[in-house]
Coordinates of C-alpha atoms in Angstrom, one line a residue:
X1 CA 64.3 9.1 99.2
X2 CA 64.7 6.6 102.0
X3 CA 68.1 5.9 103.6
X4 CA 66.8 2.7 105.1
X5 CA 63.5 0.9 105.3
X6 CA 63.2 1.8 108.9
X7 CA 62.6 5.5 108.0
X8 CA 59.6 4.6 105.9
X9 CA 56.5 6.7 106.9
X10 CA 58.3 8.3 109.8
X11 CA 56.4 11.5 109.2
X12 CA 53.0 9.9 108.6
X13 CA 49.9 9.9 110.7
X14 CA 50.7 6.3 111.8
X15 CA 53.9 6.2 113.8
X16 CA 55.4 2.8 114.3
X17 CA 57.7 2.4 117.3
X18 CA 59.4 -0.8 118.3
X19 CA 59.4 0.1 122.0
X20 CA 57.1 -1.9 124.3
X21 CA 57.0 0.9 126.8
X22 CA 55.8 3.5 124.4
X23 CA 52.0 3.4 124.1
X24 CA 51.4 6.7 122.4
X25 CA 51.8 5.3 119.0
X26 CA 48.7 6.4 117.1
X27 CA 45.1 7.4 117.5
X28 CA 42.6 4.6 118.4
X29 CA 41.4 2.8 115.3
X30 CA 37.6 2.3 115.4
X31 CA 36.5 2.5 111.7
X32 CA 37.3 0.4 108.7
X33 CA 38.8 3.3 106.7
X34 CA 41.1 4.2 109.5
X35 CA 42.2 0.5 109.9
X36 CA 42.8 0.4 106.1
X37 CA 45.0 3.5 106.3
X38 CA 47.0 2.1 109.2
X39 CA 47.4 -1.3 107.5
X40 CA 48.5 0.4 104.2
X41 CA 51.4 1.9 106.1
X42 CA 52.4 -1.2 108.1
X43 CA 52.1 -3.7 105.2
X44 CA 53.8 -1.3 102.7
X45 CA 56.7 -0.8 105.1
X46 CA 57.3 -4.4 106.3
X47 CA 56.1 -6.4 103.4
X48 CA 57.2 -4.3 100.4
X49 CA 59.8 -1.7 101.3
X50 CA 61.8 -3.7 103.9
X51 CA 62.2 -6.7 101.5
X52 CA 63.3 -4.3 98.7
X53 CA 66.1 -2.9 100.9
X54 CA 67.1 -6.4 102.1
X55 CA 67.2 -8.2 98.7
X56 CA 69.5 -6.6 96.2
X57 CA 67.7 -8.4 93.3
X58 CA 64.2 -7.7 94.6
X59 CA 61.8 -8.4 91.7
X60 CA 60.0 -5.1 91.1
X61 CA 56.5 -5.4 89.7
X62 CA 56.3 -4.5 86.0
X63 CA 53.7 -1.6 85.9
X64 CA 51.8 -3.3 83.1
X65 CA 51.1 -6.3 85.5
X66 CA 48.7 -4.0 87.3
X67 CA 46.6 -3.5 84.2
X68 CA 43.7 -5.8 83.8
X69 CA 43.5 -8.4 82.5
X70 CA 45.9 -9.9 85.0
X71 CA 48.4 -12.6 84.1
X72 CA 49.6 -15.6 86.1
X73 CA 52.9 -15.3 87.8
X74 CA 56.0 -17.0 86.3
X75 CA 58.0 -17.4 89.5
X76 CA 57.4 -18.0 93.3
X77 CA 59.7 -15.9 95.4
X78 CA 59.9 -18.0 98.6
X79 CA 62.2 -15.5 100.3
X80 CA 59.6 -12.8 100.1
X81 CA 56.7 -12.3 102.5
X82 CA 53.1 -13.5 101.8
X83 CA 50.0 -13.4 103.9
X84 CA 46.2 -13.2 103.9
X85 CA 44.0 -11.5 106.4
X86 CA 40.4 -10.4 107.0
X87 CA 39.1 -7.6 109.2
X88 CA 35.5 -7.1 110.4
X89 CA 34.0 -3.8 111.6
X90 CA 32.3 -5.7 114.5
X91 CA 33.2 -8.0 117.4
X92 CA 33.6 -11.7 116.6
X93 CA 31.0 -14.3 117.6
X94 CA 33.1 -17.4 117.5
X95 CA 30.5 -20.1 117.0
X96 CA 28.4 -18.0 114.5
X97 CA 31.3 -17.2 112.1
X98 CA 31.3 -18.8 108.7
X99 CA 35.0 -19.7 108.7
X100 CA 37.5 -21.5 110.9
X101 CA 40.2 -19.8 112.9
X102 CA 42.0 -19.9 116.2
X103 CA 40.6 -17.2 118.5
X104 CA 42.7 -14.8 120.6
X105 CA 41.2 -12.9 123.6
X106 CA 41.6 -9.3 124.5
X107 CA 42.3 -8.4 128.2
X108 CA 39.3 -6.1 128.0
X109 CA 37.0 -8.8 126.7
X110 CA 35.0 -9.0 129.9
X111 CA 31.9 -10.7 128.4
X112 CA 33.9 -13.7 127.4
X113 CA 35.7 -14.0 130.7
X114 CA 32.5 -13.9 132.6
X115 CA 31.2 -16.9 130.6
X116 CA 34.3 -18.9 131.3
X117 CA 35.7 -18.8 127.7
X118 CA 39.0 -17.3 129.0
X119 CA 40.5 -17.0 132.4
X120 CA 39.9 -13.5 133.9
X121 CA 43.4 -13.5 135.3
X122 CA 45.6 -11.3 133.1
X123 CA 48.7 -13.7 133.0
X124 CA 46.5 -16.6 132.1
X125 CA 44.9 -14.7 129.2
X126 CA 48.3 -13.6 127.9
X127 CA 49.7 -17.1 128.2
X128 CA 46.7 -18.6 126.5
X129 CA 47.1 -16.2 123.5
X130 CA 50.8 -16.8 123.3
X131 CA 50.3 -20.6 123.3
X132 CA 47.7 -20.3 120.5
X133 CA 50.3 -18.5 118.4
X134 CA 53.1 -20.9 119.3
X135 CA 51.0 -23.9 118.2
X136 CA 50.8 -22.4 114.7
X137 CA 54.4 -21.2 114.3
X138 CA 57.4 -23.1 112.8
X139 CA 59.6 -24.3 115.7
X140 CA 62.5 -22.1 114.6
X141 CA 60.3 -19.0 115.4
X142 CA 58.8 -20.1 118.7
X143 CA 61.6 -19.0 121.0
X144 CA 61.7 -15.5 119.5
X145 CA 58.0 -15.1 119.9
X146 CA 58.1 -16.3 123.5
X147 CA 60.9 -13.9 124.4
X148 CA 59.4 -10.9 122.7
X149 CA 55.7 -11.3 123.8
X150 CA 55.9 -13.3 127.1
X151 CA 54.3 -10.5 129.1
X152 CA 52.6 -8.5 126.4
X153 CA 49.1 -8.4 124.9
X154 CA 49.5 -9.8 121.3
X155 CA 46.0 -8.6 120.4
X156 CA 46.8 -4.9 120.9
X157 CA 47.0 -3.2 117.5
X158 CA 49.9 -1.1 118.9
X159 CA 52.0 -4.3 118.7
X160 CA 50.7 -5.5 115.3
X161 CA 53.8 -4.3 113.3
X162 CA 56.0 -6.3 115.7
X163 CA 53.7 -9.3 115.4
X164 CA 53.8 -9.2 111.6
X165 CA 57.1 -11.1 111.1
X166 CA 55.5 -14.0 113.0
X167 CA 52.2 -13.8 111.2
X168 CA 54.0 -13.9 107.9
X169 CA 55.3 -17.3 108.8
X170 CA 51.8 -18.8 109.1
X171 CA 50.3 -20.4 106.0
X172 CA 46.8 -19.2 106.8
X173 CA 45.0 -15.9 107.5
X174 CA 45.0 -13.7 110.5
X175 CA 41.9 -12.0 111.7
X176 CA 41.2 -8.4 113.0
X177 CA 37.9 -7.3 114.5
X178 CA 36.5 -4.9 117.1
X179 CA 36.7 -5.4 120.8
X180 CA 33.9 -4.5 123.2
X181 CA 35.0 -0.8 123.1
X182 CA 34.9 -0.7 119.2
X183 CA 38.7 -0.7 118.9
X184 CA 40.3 -3.0 116.4
X185 CA 42.4 -5.9 117.8
X186 CA 44.1 -9.0 116.5
X187 CA 41.4 -11.5 117.3
X188 CA 42.5 -14.7 115.5
X189 CA 45.1 -16.6 113.5
X190 CA 45.2 -19.6 111.2
X191 CA 42.0 -18.7 109.5
X192 CA 40.7 -20.8 106.6
X193 CA 38.6 -18.9 104.0
X194 CA 35.8 -21.0 102.5
X195 CA 36.0 -21.4 98.8
X196 CA 33.1 -23.1 97.0
X197 CA 34.7 -22.5 93.6
X198 CA 32.6 -25.0 91.6
X199 CA 29.3 -23.6 92.8
X200 CA 30.3 -20.0 92.3
X201 CA 31.6 -20.5 88.7
X202 CA 28.5 -22.4 87.6
X203 CA 26.1 -20.0 89.3
X204 CA 27.9 -17.0 87.8
X205 CA 28.1 -18.6 84.3
X206 CA 24.3 -19.3 84.4
X207 CA 23.5 -15.8 85.5
X208 CA 25.5 -14.1 82.6
X209 CA 24.1 -16.6 80.1
X210 CA 27.4 -18.4 79.3
X211 CA 26.2 -21.8 80.7
X212 CA 23.0 -23.7 80.2
X213 CA 21.9 -26.3 82.7
X214 CA 22.9 -29.8 81.5
X215 CA 24.8 -28.5 78.5
X216 CA 28.4 -29.9 78.9
X217 CA 29.6 -28.7 75.5
X218 CA 28.6 -25.1 76.3
X219 CA 30.2 -25.5 79.7
X220 CA 33.4 -26.8 78.3
X221 CA 33.6 -23.9 75.7
X222 CA 32.9 -21.1 78.2
X223 CA 34.2 -22.4 81.5
X224 CA 37.7 -20.7 81.3
X225 CA 36.1 -17.4 80.2
X226 CA 33.6 -17.4 83.1
X227 CA 36.3 -18.5 85.6
X228 CA 38.7 -15.7 84.4
X229 CA 36.0 -13.0 84.4
X230 CA 34.8 -14.0 87.9
X231 CA 38.4 -13.9 89.3
X232 CA 39.2 -10.6 87.6
X233 CA 36.2 -8.9 89.2
X234 CA 38.1 -9.5 92.5
X235 CA 41.5 -8.4 91.2
X236 CA 43.2 -11.7 90.3
X237 CA 44.0 -14.0 87.4
X238 CA 43.4 -17.8 87.8
X239 CA 46.1 -18.4 90.4
X240 CA 47.0 -19.9 93.8
X241 CA 44.5 -21.1 96.4
X242 CA 45.4 -18.3 98.8
X243 CA 44.3 -15.6 96.4
X244 CA 41.4 -17.6 95.0
X245 CA 39.9 -18.3 98.4
X246 CA 40.5 -14.6 99.5
X247 CA 38.5 -13.4 96.4
X248 CA 35.6 -15.8 96.9
X249 CA 35.5 -15.1 100.7
X250 CA 35.2 -11.4 99.9
X251 CA 32.5 -12.2 97.5
X252 CA 30.6 -14.2 100.1
X253 CA 31.0 -11.5 102.8
X254 CA 29.8 -8.8 100.4
X255 CA 26.7 -10.8 99.6
X256 CA 26.0 -11.1 103.4
X257 CA 26.2 -7.3 103.8
X258 CA 29.3 -7.4 106.1
X259 CA 31.5 -4.4 106.7
X260 CA 34.9 -6.0 106.0
X261 CA 38.4 -5.8 104.5
X262 CA 40.2 -8.8 102.9
X263 CA 43.8 -8.4 102.1
X264 CA 46.3 -10.8 100.5
X265 CA 49.9 -10.6 99.4
X266 CA 51.2 -13.4 97.1
X267 CA 54.9 -14.4 97.1
X268 CA 54.7 -14.6 93.3
X269 CA 52.9 -11.3 92.5
X270 CA 54.6 -9.1 95.1
X271 CA 51.4 -7.1 95.2
X272 CA 49.1 -6.3 98.1
X273 CA 45.5 -6.7 97.0
X274 CA 42.7 -5.3 99.1
X275 CA 39.0 -6.0 98.8
X276 CA 36.8 -4.0 101.0
X277 CA 33.2 -2.9 101.5
X278 CA 32.1 0.7 101.1
X279 CA 29.1 2.7 102.3
X280 CA 26.2 2.6 99.9
X281 CA 24.8 -0.1 97.6
X282 CA 27.6 -1.6 95.6
X283 CA 27.4 -4.6 93.3
X284 CA 31.0 -5.7 94.3
X285 CA 33.5 -4.9 97.0
X286 CA 36.2 -2.4 96.0
X287 CA 39.5 -3.6 94.6
X288 CA 42.8 -1.9 95.2
X289 CA 46.4 -2.9 94.7
X290 CA 49.7 -1.7 96.2
X291 CA 53.1 -2.5 94.8
X292 CA 56.7 -1.3 94.2
X293 CA 57.1 -0.4 90.5
X294 CA 59.7 1.3 88.3
X295 CA 58.7 4.4 86.4
X296 CA 59.6 4.1 82.7
X297 CA 62.6 6.3 81.9
X298 CA 60.7 7.7 78.9
X299 CA 58.2 9.4 81.2
X300 CA 60.5 12.4 81.8
X301 CA 57.8 14.9 83.0
X302 CA 56.5 12.4 85.5
X303 CA 60.0 11.6 86.8
X304 CA 60.7 15.3 87.3
X305 CA 57.5 15.9 89.3
X306 CA 58.2 12.8 91.5
X307 CA 61.8 13.8 92.2
X308 CA 60.8 17.3 93.1
X309 CA 58.3 16.0 95.6
X310 CA 60.5 13.3 97.1
X311 CA 58.2 10.5 96.0
X312 CA 60.9 8.0 94.9
X313 CA 61.9 5.2 97.3
X314 CA 65.0 4.7 95.1
X315 CA 65.7 7.6 92.8
X316 CA 68.5 5.8 90.9
X317 CA 66.2 2.9 89.9
X318 CA 63.1 5.2 89.7
X319 CA 61.2 3.0 92.2
X320 CA 57.9 4.2 93.7
X321 CA 55.1 2.8 95.8
X322 CA 52.0 2.7 93.6
X323 CA 48.4 2.3 94.6
X324 CA 45.9 1.5 91.9
X325 CA 42.1 1.5 92.4
X326 CA 39.8 -0.4 90.0
X327 CA 36.3 -0.1 88.7
X328 CA 34.3 -3.3 88.2
X329 CA 32.0 -3.7 85.2
X330 CA 28.8 -5.7 84.9
X331 CA 28.9 -8.4 82.2
X332 CA 27.4 -7.2 79.0
X333 CA 27.1 -9.8 76.3
X334 CA 26.6 -7.2 73.5
X335 CA 29.7 -5.2 74.4
X336 CA 32.6 -6.1 72.2
X337 CA 34.8 -5.8 75.3
X338 CA 32.6 -8.1 77.3
X339 CA 35.6 -9.7 78.9
X340 CA 36.4 -6.4 80.6
X341 CA 35.7 -7.2 84.3
X342 CA 37.9 -4.4 85.6
X343 CA 39.3 -1.1 84.5
X344 CA 41.7 1.3 86.2
X345 CA 39.9 4.1 88.0
X346 CA 42.8 6.0 89.5
X347 CA 46.5 5.8 90.4
X348 CA 48.3 7.2 93.3
X349 CA 52.0 7.5 94.1
X350 CA 52.5 7.2 97.9
X351 CA 55.1 9.4 99.6
X352 CA 57.6 7.1 101.4
X353 CA 57.9 9.5 104.4
X354 CA 54.6 11.1 104.9
X355 CA 52.3 8.6 103.2
X356 CA 50.6 11.3 101.2
X357 CA 49.2 10.4 97.8
X358 CA 50.1 12.1 94.6
X359 CA 47.2 11.7 92.2
X360 CA 46.7 12.6 88.5
X361 CA 49.8 10.8 87.1
X362 CA 49.5 8.1 84.5
X363 CA 52.1 5.4 85.4
X364 CA 50.6 2.2 84.0
X365 CA 48.3 3.3 81.2
X366 CA 50.7 5.2 79.0
X367 CA 50.0 4.5 75.3
X368 CA 53.5 5.6 74.3
X369 CA 55.1 3.0 76.5
X370 CA 52.8 0.4 75.0
X371 CA 53.9 1.3 71.5
X372 CA 57.6 1.4 72.3
X373 CA 57.3 -2.0 73.9
X374 CA 55.6 -3.4 70.7
X375 CA 58.4 -1.9 68.6
X376 CA 61.1 -3.5 70.9
X377 CA 59.3 -6.9 70.6
X378 CA 59.2 -7.1 66.8
X379 CA 62.8 -5.9 66.5
X380 CA 64.0 -8.5 69.0
X381 CA 65.2 -5.8 71.4
X382 CA 62.9 -6.4 74.3
X383 CA 64.4 -7.8 77.5
X384 CA 62.0 -9.3 79.9
X385 CA 59.9 -12.4 80.9
X386 CA 56.4 -13.5 80.0
X387 CA 54.2 -16.5 80.8
X388 CA 53.0 -17.9 77.5
X389 CA 49.5 -19.4 77.7
X390 CA 49.8 -19.7 81.5
X391 CA 52.4 -22.5 81.4
X392 CA 55.6 -21.5 79.6
X393 CA 58.1 -19.0 80.8
X394 CA 59.7 -17.1 77.9
X395 CA 62.7 -14.8 78.4
X396 CA 63.7 -12.1 76.0
X397 CA 63.0 -11.8 72.2
X398 CA 66.2 -13.0 70.6
X399 CA 64.5 -15.5 68.2
X400 CA 61.4 -15.2 66.0
X401 CA 59.6 -17.9 67.9
X402 CA 60.1 -16.0 71.1
X403 CA 58.9 -12.8 69.4
X404 CA 55.8 -14.5 68.2
X405 CA 55.1 -15.7 71.7
X406 CA 55.7 -12.2 73.1
X407 CA 53.4 -10.8 70.5
X408 CA 50.7 -13.3 71.3
X409 CA 51.0 -12.3 75.0
X410 CA 51.2 -8.6 74.2
X411 CA 48.1 -8.7 72.0
X412 CA 46.2 -10.8 74.7
X413 CA 47.2 -8.4 77.5
X414 CA 46.4 -5.2 75.6
X415 CA 43.5 -6.4 73.5
X416 CA 40.8 -4.3 75.2
X417 CA 43.0 -1.2 75.1
X418 CA 43.8 -1.5 71.4
X419 CA 40.1 -2.0 70.7
X420 CA 39.4 1.2 72.6
X421 CA 42.3 3.5 71.8
X422 CA 42.2 6.3 69.1
X423 CA 42.5 5.7 65.4
X424 CA 45.9 7.3 65.4
X425 CA 47.3 4.9 68.0
X426 CA 45.7 1.9 66.2
X427 CA 47.2 3.0 62.9
X428 CA 50.6 2.9 64.4
X429 CA 50.0 -0.6 65.9
X430 CA 48.8 -1.9 62.5
X431 CA 51.8 -0.5 60.7
X432 CA 54.2 -2.2 63.1
X433 CA 52.4 -5.5 63.1
X434 CA 51.9 -5.6 59.3
X435 CA 55.5 -4.7 58.7
X436 CA 56.6 -7.7 60.8
X437 CA 53.9 -10.3 60.1
X438 CA 53.6 -9.6 56.4
X439 CA 57.3 -9.1 55.7
X440 CA 58.3 -11.6 52.8
X441 CA 61.7 -12.0 54.4
X442 CA 60.1 -13.6 57.4
X443 CA 58.1 -16.1 55.4
X444 CA 60.4 -19.1 55.9
X445 CA 60.8 -18.3 59.6
X446 CA 57.0 -18.2 60.1
X447 CA 56.5 -21.4 58.2
X448 CA 58.7 -23.1 60.8
X449 CA 56.4 -21.8 63.5
X450 CA 53.2 -22.2 61.5
X451 CA 50.7 -22.9 64.3
X452 CA 52.1 -20.1 66.5
X453 CA 52.1 -17.6 63.6
X454 CA 48.4 -18.3 62.9
X455 CA 47.6 -18.0 66.6
X456 CA 49.1 -14.5 66.5
X457 CA 47.1 -13.7 63.4
X458 CA 43.9 -14.9 65.1
X459 CA 44.5 -12.5 67.9
X460 CA 45.3 -9.7 65.5
X461 CA 42.2 -10.5 63.4
X462 CA 40.0 -10.5 66.5
X463 CA 41.2 -7.0 67.4
X464 CA 40.6 -5.8 63.8
X465 CA 37.0 -7.2 63.8
X466 CA 36.4 -6.0 67.3
X467 CA 37.2 -2.4 66.5
X468 CA 34.5 -2.5 63.8
X469 CA 32.0 -4.0 66.2
X470 CA 32.9 -1.3 68.7
X471 CA 32.2 1.3 66.0
X472 CA 28.9 -0.5 65.4
X473 CA 28.1 0.0 69.1
X474 CA 28.8 3.7 68.8
X475 CA 26.6 4.0 65.8
X476 CA 23.8 2.2 67.6
X477 CA 24.1 4.9 70.3
X478 CA 23.8 7.6 67.7
X479 CA 27.3 8.9 67.6
X480 CA 30.3 8.8 65.2
X481 CA 33.9 8.1 66.1
X482 CA 34.4 11.6 67.4
X483 CA 31.3 11.5 69.6
X484 CA 29.2 13.7 67.4
X485 CA 25.5 13.0 67.0
X486 CA 24.5 11.4 63.6
X487 CA 21.1 11.0 61.9
X488 CA 19.1 7.8 61.7
X489 CA 20.0 7.5 58.0
X490 CA 23.7 7.9 58.7
X491 CA 23.4 5.3 61.4
X492 CA 21.8 2.8 59.1
X493 CA 24.3 3.6 56.2
X494 CA 27.4 3.1 58.4
X495 CA 26.0 0.0 60.0
X496 CA 25.4 -1.6 56.6
X497 CA 28.9 -0.7 55.5
X498 CA 30.4 -2.2 58.7
X499 CA 28.4 -5.4 58.4
X500 CA 29.3 -5.8 54.7
X501 CA 33.0 -5.5 55.7
X502 CA 32.7 -7.9 58.6
X503 CA 30.8 -10.5 56.5
X504 CA 33.9 -11.0 54.4
X505 CA 36.3 -11.1 57.4
X506 CA 34.2 -13.7 59.2
X507 CA 36.4 -16.5 57.7
X508 CA 38.2 -15.9 61.0
X509 CA 35.0 -16.7 63.0
X510 CA 34.6 -15.4 66.6
X511 CA 31.4 -16.4 68.3
X512 CA 31.3 -13.5 70.7
X513 CA 31.8 -10.9 68.0
X514 CA 29.1 -12.4 65.8
X515 CA 26.8 -12.5 68.8
X516 CA 27.5 -8.9 69.5
X517 CA 26.9 -7.9 65.9
X518 CA 23.5 -9.7 66.0
X519 CA 22.5 -8.2 69.3
X520 CA 23.5 -4.6 68.3
X521 CA 21.8 -4.8 64.9
X522 CA 18.6 -6.2 66.4
X523 CA 18.6 -3.3 68.9
X524 CA 18.9 -0.8 66.1
X525 CA 16.1 -2.4 64.1
X526 CA 13.8 -2.5 67.0
X527 CA 13.9 1.3 67.4
X528 CA 10.3 2.3 67.9
X529 CA 10.9 5.8 66.3
X530 CA 12.2 4.2 63.1
X531 CA 9.3 1.8 62.9
X532 CA 6.6 4.5 63.5
X533 CA 8.2 7.2 61.4
X534 CA 9.3 5.2 58.4
X535 CA 8.7 1.4 58.4
X536 CA 4.9 1.5 59.2
X537 CA 4.2 4.0 56.4
X538 CA 3.7 3.3 52.7
X539 CA 6.4 4.5 50.3
X540 CA 4.1 7.2 48.7
X541 CA 3.6 8.7 52.2
X542 CA 7.4 9.2 52.6
X543 CA 9.8 11.8 51.4
X544 CA 12.9 10.9 49.4
X545 CA 14.8 10.9 52.7
X546 CA 12.3 8.6 54.3
X547 CA 12.4 6.1 51.4
X548 CA 16.2 6.1 51.6
X549 CA 16.0 5.4 55.4
X550 CA 13.5 2.5 54.6
X551 CA 15.8 1.1 52.0
X552 CA 18.8 1.0 54.3
X553 CA 16.7 -0.5 57.0
X554 CA 15.8 -3.4 54.7
X555 CA 19.4 -3.8 53.7
X556 CA 20.4 -4.0 57.4
X557 CA 17.7 -6.7 57.9
X558 CA 19.2 -8.7 55.0
X559 CA 22.7 -8.4 56.4
X560 CA 21.5 -9.4 59.8
X561 CA 19.9 -12.5 58.4
X562 CA 23.2 -13.5 56.8
X563 CA 25.0 -13.2 60.1
X564 CA 22.3 -15.4 61.8
X565 CA 22.7 -17.9 59.0
X566 CA 26.5 -18.0 59.5
X567 CA 26.1 -18.5 63.2
X568 CA 23.5 -21.2 62.7
X569 CA 25.8 -23.1 60.3
X570 CA 28.7 -22.7 62.7
X571 CA 26.6 -24.1 65.6
X572 CA 25.6 -27.1 63.6
X573 CA 29.2 -27.9 62.7
X574 CA 30.5 -27.3 66.3
X575 CA 30.1 -30.9 67.6
X576 CA 32.0 -32.4 64.7
X577 CA 34.7 -29.7 65.0
X578 CA 35.1 -30.6 68.7
X579 CA 35.4 -34.3 67.9
X580 CA 38.1 -33.7 65.3
X581 CA 39.9 -30.9 67.1

């Protein structure tokens, strides 16, 4: 437990001392992993823990907000810190850089001084750096900066934690890079990250097959999906310019093969998001988030372990510093969870004194907590806030209309997890939802919110169908629900049963699910072993088993044709549906 925020990480590798005469603060930082470790400590202490101690009503991050897919933020907390930054594992070449920023000069930057870019006299270099900062600071902060850094090197990383309160007052990014001795320094402020959003969305949408050149209707239908998927790959929902530009800048740097770290803290999400390059060929930069969250009181075993280890920042409120790392997924049009751009790879609780990480605990993916929350929603007992459809803040569940809006958001948020979780968990979810949505006593209430009620049903229907399509994926891979291998005959039998069921549920039509059904079925039918062993032989050449396989193969072909016919009819009706809708 911390007595004050000033004690945070006092026993860690990175000691932070507010004494200008003490220069033995930490080892020299020359690699990107070391820089990240240092910045984790500084930013967690001054941008998360310090505000928590100074604001009695600090808005802790709900742990579920760290689960993909991410949601937009309901409020902007102007009193809390926010920033963006970029770090390069190389020196800066001012003219050659692909973004704009105000450069600062190190006292040891002899190459620049020799070319006349900065005066070689130490006082002049210090004064020039200070003036660059003053030009970008609000007037109320300028006297404090002049007094504190009038004769000090603002670029020295030893002073970074003291510079941070001033950097947090700047709307734009600060820049870290190596000096001529490979040590990291503060090398720039007021950076503007380029964000060619239109080009990136269209290029990405074309690459994954969601857009077609010149097809405006297809673009209109899929633009939000593509935009959302692209942003989530980099750890964000569709949000503010600061976070959008940080994500797209990280995307650009990664494509250029840079060794970099981009970090951003939003005043609305209260979460430090880091995008950084790793050694080896990676399709995307790594995504990581750091936030203060409350451990659910139902997680008694977790609470006991964390208390014994001293991991709580505030034991009374069960507050911990949580780091979450994510894994990115390549878009797969035939995967029923094709909108899954990210999944949680691991979680770490950071010790507030030593900075050590406790791994192996499940803070944010606990299925029991999900189910308890669903129960609270339908009973009207849940107290909290959601953003309904990105534009309406809804508080608590004291009316049925609010419950339906919470249900819609809950189903949207956890859609991918409900599709993936076990049959036992799904059965519990179905029981709760059916008892509420099909309860005759709620009929009149739901009639008053007819459109909203049917939007919730559409979400629920999608999940029901998607679980069947997911099972079809497993069958195509040759396994049953328990992961056991199954024969070709059993694959074809179960596939036919699933398609028969889905055919009658398709009254609630979902284009991506129908597309997945067609893609998976075609993949099963194109199996060369099946064709050679059974389909290319005459019936009299086959055993009873072989003829049964051949019969179910034909049945699957017939069912597939029906789905293609449904899809074709829907595509022909689409223009008129758009005009009337």
